Coordinates of C-alpha atoms in Angstrom, one line a residue:
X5 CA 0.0 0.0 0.0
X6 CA 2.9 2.2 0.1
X7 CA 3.0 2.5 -3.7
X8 CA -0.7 3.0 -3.9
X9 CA -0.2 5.7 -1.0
X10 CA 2.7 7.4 -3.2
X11 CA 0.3 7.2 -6.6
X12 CA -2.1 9.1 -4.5
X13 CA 0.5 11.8 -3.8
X14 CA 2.0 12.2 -7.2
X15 CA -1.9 12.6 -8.9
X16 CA -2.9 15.0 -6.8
X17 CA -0.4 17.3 -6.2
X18 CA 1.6 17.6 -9.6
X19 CA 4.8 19.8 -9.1
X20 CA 5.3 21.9 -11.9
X21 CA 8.4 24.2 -12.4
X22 CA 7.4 27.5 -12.8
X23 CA 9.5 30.2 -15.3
X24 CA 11.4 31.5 -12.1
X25 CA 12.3 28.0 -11.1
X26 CA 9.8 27.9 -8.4
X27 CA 7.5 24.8 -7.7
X28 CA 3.9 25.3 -8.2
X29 CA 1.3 22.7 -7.1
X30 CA -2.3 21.6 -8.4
X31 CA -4.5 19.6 -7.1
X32 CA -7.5 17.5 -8.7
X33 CA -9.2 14.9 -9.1
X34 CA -9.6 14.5 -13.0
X35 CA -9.7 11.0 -14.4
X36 CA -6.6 9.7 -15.6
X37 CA -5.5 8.0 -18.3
X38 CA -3.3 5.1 -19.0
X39 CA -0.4 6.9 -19.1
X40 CA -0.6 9.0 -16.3
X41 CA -1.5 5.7 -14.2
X42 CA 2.3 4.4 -16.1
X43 CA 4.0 7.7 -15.1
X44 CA 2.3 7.5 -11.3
X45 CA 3.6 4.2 -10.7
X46 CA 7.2 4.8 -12.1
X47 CA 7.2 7.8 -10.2
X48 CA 6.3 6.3 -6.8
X49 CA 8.1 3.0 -7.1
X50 CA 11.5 5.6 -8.2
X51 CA 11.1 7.5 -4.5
X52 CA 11.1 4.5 -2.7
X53 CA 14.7 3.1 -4.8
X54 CA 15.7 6.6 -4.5
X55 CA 15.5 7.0 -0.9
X56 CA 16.8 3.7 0.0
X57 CA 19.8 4.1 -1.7
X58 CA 20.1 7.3 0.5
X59 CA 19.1 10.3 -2.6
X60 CA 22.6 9.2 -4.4
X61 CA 21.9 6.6 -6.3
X62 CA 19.4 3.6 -7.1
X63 CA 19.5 -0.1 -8.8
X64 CA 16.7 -1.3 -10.8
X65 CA 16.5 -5.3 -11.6
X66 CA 14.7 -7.1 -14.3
X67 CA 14.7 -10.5 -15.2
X68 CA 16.5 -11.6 -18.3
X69 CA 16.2 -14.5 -20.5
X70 CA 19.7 -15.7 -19.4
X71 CA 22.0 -16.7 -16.4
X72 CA 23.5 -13.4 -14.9
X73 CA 25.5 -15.4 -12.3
X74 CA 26.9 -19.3 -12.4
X75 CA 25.2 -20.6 -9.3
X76 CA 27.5 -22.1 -6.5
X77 CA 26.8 -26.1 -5.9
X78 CA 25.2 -25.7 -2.6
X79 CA 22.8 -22.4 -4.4
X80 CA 18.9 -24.5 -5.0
X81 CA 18.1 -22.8 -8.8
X82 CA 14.9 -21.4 -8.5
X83 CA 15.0 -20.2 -12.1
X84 CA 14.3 -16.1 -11.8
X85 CA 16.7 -15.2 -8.7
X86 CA 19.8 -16.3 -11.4
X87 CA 18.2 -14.4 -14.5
X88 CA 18.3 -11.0 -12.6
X89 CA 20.1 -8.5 -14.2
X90 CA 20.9 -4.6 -12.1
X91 CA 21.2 -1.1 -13.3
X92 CA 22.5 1.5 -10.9
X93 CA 22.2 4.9 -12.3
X94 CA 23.2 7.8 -10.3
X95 CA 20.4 10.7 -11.1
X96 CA 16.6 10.1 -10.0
X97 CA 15.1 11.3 -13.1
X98 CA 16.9 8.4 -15.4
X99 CA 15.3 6.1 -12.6
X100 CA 11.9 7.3 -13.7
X101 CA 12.8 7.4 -17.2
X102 CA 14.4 3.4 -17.4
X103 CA 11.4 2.3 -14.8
X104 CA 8.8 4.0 -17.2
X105 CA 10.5 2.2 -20.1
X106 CA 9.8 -1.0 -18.6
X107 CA 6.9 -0.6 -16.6
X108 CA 5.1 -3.6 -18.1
X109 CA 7.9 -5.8 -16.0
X110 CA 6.3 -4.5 -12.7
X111 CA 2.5 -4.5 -13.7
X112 CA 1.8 -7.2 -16.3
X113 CA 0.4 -10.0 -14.6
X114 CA 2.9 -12.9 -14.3
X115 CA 5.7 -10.3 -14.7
X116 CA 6.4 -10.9 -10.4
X117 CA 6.6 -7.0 -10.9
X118 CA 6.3 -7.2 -6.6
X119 CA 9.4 -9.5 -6.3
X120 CA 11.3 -7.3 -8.8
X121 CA 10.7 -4.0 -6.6
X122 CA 11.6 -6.2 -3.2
X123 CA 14.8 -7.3 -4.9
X124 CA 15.1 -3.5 -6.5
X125 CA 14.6 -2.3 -3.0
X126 CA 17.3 -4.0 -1.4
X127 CA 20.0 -3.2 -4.0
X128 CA 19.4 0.2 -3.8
X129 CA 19.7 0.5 0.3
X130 CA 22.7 -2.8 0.0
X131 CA 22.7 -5.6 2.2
X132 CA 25.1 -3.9 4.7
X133 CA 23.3 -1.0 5.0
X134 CA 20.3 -3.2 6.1
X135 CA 22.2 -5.5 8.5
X136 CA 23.3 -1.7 9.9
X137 CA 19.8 -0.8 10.2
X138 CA 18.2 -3.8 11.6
X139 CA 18.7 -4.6 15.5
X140 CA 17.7 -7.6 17.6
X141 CA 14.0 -7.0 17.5
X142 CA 13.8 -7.7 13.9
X143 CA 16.2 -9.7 11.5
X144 CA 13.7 -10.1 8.7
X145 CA 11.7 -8.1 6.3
X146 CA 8.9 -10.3 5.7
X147 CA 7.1 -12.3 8.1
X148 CA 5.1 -15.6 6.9
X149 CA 1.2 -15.4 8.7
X150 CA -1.2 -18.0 7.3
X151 CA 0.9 -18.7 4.5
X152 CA 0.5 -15.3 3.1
X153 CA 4.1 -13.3 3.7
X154 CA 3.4 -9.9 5.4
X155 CA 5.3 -6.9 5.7
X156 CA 7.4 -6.5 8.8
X157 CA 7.6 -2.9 10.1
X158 CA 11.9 -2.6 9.0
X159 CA 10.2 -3.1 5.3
X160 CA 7.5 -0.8 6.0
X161 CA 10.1 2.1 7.2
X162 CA 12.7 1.1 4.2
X163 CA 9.7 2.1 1.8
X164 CA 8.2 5.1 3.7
X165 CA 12.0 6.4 4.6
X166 CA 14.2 4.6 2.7
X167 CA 15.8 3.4 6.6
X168 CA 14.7 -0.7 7.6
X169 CA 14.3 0.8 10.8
X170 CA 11.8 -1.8 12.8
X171 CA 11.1 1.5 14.9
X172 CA 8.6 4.2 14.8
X173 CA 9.3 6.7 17.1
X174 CA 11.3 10.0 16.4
X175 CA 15.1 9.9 16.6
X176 CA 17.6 7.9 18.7
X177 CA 16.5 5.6 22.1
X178 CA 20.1 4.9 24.3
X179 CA 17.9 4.2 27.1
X180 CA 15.5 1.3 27.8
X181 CA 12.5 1.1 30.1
X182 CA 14.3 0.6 33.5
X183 CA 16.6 4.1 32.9
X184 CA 19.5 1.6 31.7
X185 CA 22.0 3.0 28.8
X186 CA 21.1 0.2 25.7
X187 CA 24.4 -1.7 24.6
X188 CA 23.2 -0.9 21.0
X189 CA 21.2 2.4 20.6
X190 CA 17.6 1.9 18.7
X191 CA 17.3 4.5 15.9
X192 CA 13.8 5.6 15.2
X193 CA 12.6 7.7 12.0
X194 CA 15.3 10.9 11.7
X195 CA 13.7 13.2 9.3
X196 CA 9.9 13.8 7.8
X197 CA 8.6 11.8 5.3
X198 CA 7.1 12.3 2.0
X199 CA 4.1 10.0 2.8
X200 CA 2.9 9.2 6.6
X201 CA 2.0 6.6 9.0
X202 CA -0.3 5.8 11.2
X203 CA -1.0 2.9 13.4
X204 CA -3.9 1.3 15.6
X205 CA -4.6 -2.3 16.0
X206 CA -7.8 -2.9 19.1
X207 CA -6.0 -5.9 20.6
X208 CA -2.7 -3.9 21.3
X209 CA -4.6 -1.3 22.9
X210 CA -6.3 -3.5 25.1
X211 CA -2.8 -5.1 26.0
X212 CA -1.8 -1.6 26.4
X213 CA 1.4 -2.4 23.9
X214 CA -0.2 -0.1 20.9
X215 CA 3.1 1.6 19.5
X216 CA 3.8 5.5 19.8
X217 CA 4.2 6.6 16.5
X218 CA 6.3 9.8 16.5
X219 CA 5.6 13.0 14.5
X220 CA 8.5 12.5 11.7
X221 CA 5.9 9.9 10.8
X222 CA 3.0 11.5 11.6
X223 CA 2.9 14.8 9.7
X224 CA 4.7 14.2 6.3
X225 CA 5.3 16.5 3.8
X226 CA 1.6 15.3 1.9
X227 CA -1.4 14.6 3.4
X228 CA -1.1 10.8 2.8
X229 CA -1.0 8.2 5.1
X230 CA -0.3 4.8 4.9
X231 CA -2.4 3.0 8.0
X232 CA -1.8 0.2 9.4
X233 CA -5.1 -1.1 11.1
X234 CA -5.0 -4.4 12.8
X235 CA -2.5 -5.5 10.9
X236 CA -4.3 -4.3 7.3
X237 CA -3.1 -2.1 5.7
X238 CA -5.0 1.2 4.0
X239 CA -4.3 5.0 2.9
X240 CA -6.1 7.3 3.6
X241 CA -5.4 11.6 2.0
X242 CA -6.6 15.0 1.8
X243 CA -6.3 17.3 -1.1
X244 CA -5.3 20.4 0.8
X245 CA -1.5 20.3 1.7
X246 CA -2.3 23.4 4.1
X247 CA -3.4 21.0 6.6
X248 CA 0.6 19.8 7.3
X249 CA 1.5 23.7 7.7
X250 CA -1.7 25.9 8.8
X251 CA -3.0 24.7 12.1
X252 CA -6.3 26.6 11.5
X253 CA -6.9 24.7 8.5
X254 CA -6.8 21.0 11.4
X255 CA -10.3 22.5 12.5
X256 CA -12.2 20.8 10.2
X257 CA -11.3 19.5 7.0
X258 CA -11.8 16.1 5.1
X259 CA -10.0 13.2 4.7
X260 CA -10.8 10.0 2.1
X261 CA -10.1 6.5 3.2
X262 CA -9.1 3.4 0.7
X263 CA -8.5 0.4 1.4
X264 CA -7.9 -1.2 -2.1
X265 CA -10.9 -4.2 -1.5
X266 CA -13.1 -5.1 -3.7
X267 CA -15.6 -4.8 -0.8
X268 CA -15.2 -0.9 -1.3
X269 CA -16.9 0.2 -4.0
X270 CA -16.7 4.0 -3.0
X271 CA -14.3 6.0 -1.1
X272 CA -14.8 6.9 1.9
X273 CA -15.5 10.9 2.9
X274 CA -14.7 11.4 6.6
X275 CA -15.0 15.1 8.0
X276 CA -12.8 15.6 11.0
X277 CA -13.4 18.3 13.8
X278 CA -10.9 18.9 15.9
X279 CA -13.0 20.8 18.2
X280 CA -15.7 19.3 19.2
X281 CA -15.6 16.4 21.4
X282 CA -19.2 14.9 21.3
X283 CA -18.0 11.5 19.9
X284 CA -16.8 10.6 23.4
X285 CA -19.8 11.0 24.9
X286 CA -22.3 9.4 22.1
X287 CA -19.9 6.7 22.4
X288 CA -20.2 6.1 26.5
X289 CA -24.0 6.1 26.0
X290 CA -24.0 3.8 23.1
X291 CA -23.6 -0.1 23.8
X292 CA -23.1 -3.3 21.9
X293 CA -20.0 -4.1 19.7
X294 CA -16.8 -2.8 20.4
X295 CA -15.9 -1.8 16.6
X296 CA -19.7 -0.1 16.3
X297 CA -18.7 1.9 19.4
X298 CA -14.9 3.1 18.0
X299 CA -14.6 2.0 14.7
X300 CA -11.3 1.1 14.1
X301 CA -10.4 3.7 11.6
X302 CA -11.7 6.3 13.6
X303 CA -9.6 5.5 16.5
X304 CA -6.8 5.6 14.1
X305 CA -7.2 9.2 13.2
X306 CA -7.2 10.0 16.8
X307 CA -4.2 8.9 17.1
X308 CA -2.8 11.9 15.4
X309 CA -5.9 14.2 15.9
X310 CA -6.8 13.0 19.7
X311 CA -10.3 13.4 20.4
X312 CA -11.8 14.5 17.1
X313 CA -14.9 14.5 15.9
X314 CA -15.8 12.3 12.7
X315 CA -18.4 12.2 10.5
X316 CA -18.7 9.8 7.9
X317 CA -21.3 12.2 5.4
X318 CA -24.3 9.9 5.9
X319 CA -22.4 6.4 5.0
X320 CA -22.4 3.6 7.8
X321 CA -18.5 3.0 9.4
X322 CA -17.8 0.0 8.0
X323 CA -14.1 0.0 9.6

């Protein structure tokens, strides 16, 4: 979802550069065509390469029709992982350009576009960088659940920030819990991110473990967040950029929600007040289910605008 959270970005706000070299923005929400769909996702899969390989340089692999390497005897041939072929290019926009050239090998069906930008993804950032960013919480990127693999929270960061942090909070921890120095420092999120995060999952919270996303995360510079709601994973955008830099404009202002199910056939409209704070009592005199009471995605907008009202313009909250 972080690529569909980056398409969102680069269709509705288009930088343009204006005679005097300054950037000028537009937003809208005109239907787009094939190619703007082609450019969106070449553009959003080149910031994640981009940032991983720390704005210097990215690699790009695609699968060729013969052996790149001559496997060792112990290596198990699994007939794509020896066909890859990489391209390291040193300037973002000929990332774009060679992506956009080959976009059908990451959206054609049977292309394994998804294992090409995994394998793209870790050339760019280098095995050593990620063994540098990785601690002993986490020494994977993927985690296998129901015999689906799911994103791990280091993979998550290495897309969002181009960092496999497994952390979310802001900066450096060199203390733990008890007041002790750490014999390895954790390092959160540094700097702001393009696209945000947010996080709520109901049984954390009731175990009282729900995890503190800090502010590098949670204000980006565009209002798109990827969410991660008990453990599924969403976007949901405004179309005013304001809202990031004018804290007037966090009074009341609208946010979409998408989920990318087929079960939602239209996207969501939520309008947010930030001052009013009637939802917490229609909520202690309603009873019954849990989620009816605090939908889930509710409670995840909260987590960033704490006690706001939402309203979902007439439509039943379905999460």
């Amino acid at each position: 979802m972080v690529v569909q959270a980056r398409i969102i970005k680069y269709l509705l706000f288009i930088r343009q550069s204006g005679s005097d070299g300054s950037l000028r923005e537009t937003s809208s929400s005109l239907s787009v065509g094939q190619k703007d769909q082609d450019r969106a996702l070449a553009a959003a899969l080149t910031d994640s390469l981009w940032l991983a390989g720390q704005e210097v340089s990215a690699t790009v692999t695609l699968v060729t029709e013969d052996y790149c390497i001559t496997p060792h005897l112990d290596y198990k041939l699994d007939n794509f992982t020896e066909r890859l072929q990489l391209f390291t290019f040193n300037n973002k926009d000929d990332v774009k350009k060679f992506i956009l050239e080959h976009i059908q090998c990451f959206k054609e069906e049977g292309s394994h576009g998804v294992i090409l930008f995994l394998y793209s993804l870790i050339c760019s950032r280098t095995v050593d960088r990620l063994k540098e960013d990785l601690d002993s919480s986490t020494s994977h990127l993927l985690n296998l659940s129901l015999g689906n693999f799911v994103c791990r929270q280091a993979l998550l960061n290495l897309l969002l920030t181009g960092t496999a942090s497994p952390h979310v909070f802001n900066g450096i921890l060199l203390f733990g819990e008890d007041g002790r120095p750490l014999q390895r420092p954790l390092q959160g999120v540094l700097s702001r991110s393009d696209v945000g995060y947010l996080h709520w999952s109901r049984e954390q919270m009731e175990r009282g473990r729900l995890p503190q996303v800090g502010s590098m995360l949670k204000t980006p510079l565009f209002p798109v967040w990827l969410c991660c709601i008990n453990c599924s994973h969403s976007v949901v955008f405004g179309l005013n950029r304001s809202l990031l830099s004018d804290w007037k404009m966090e009074h009341l202002f609208t946010l979409y929600y998408y989920n990318g199910q087929r079960s939602q056939r239209t996207t969501a409209r939520l309008t947010v007040d930030t001052h009013s704070h009637h939802w917490e009592r229609s909520c202690r005199l309603s009873d019954g289910d849990p989620e009816k009471r605090f939908p889930s995605l509710e409670m995840t907008i909260r987590t960033k605008w704490d006690g706001a009202a939402i309203d979902w313009s007439g439509i039943v909250p379905f999460y």
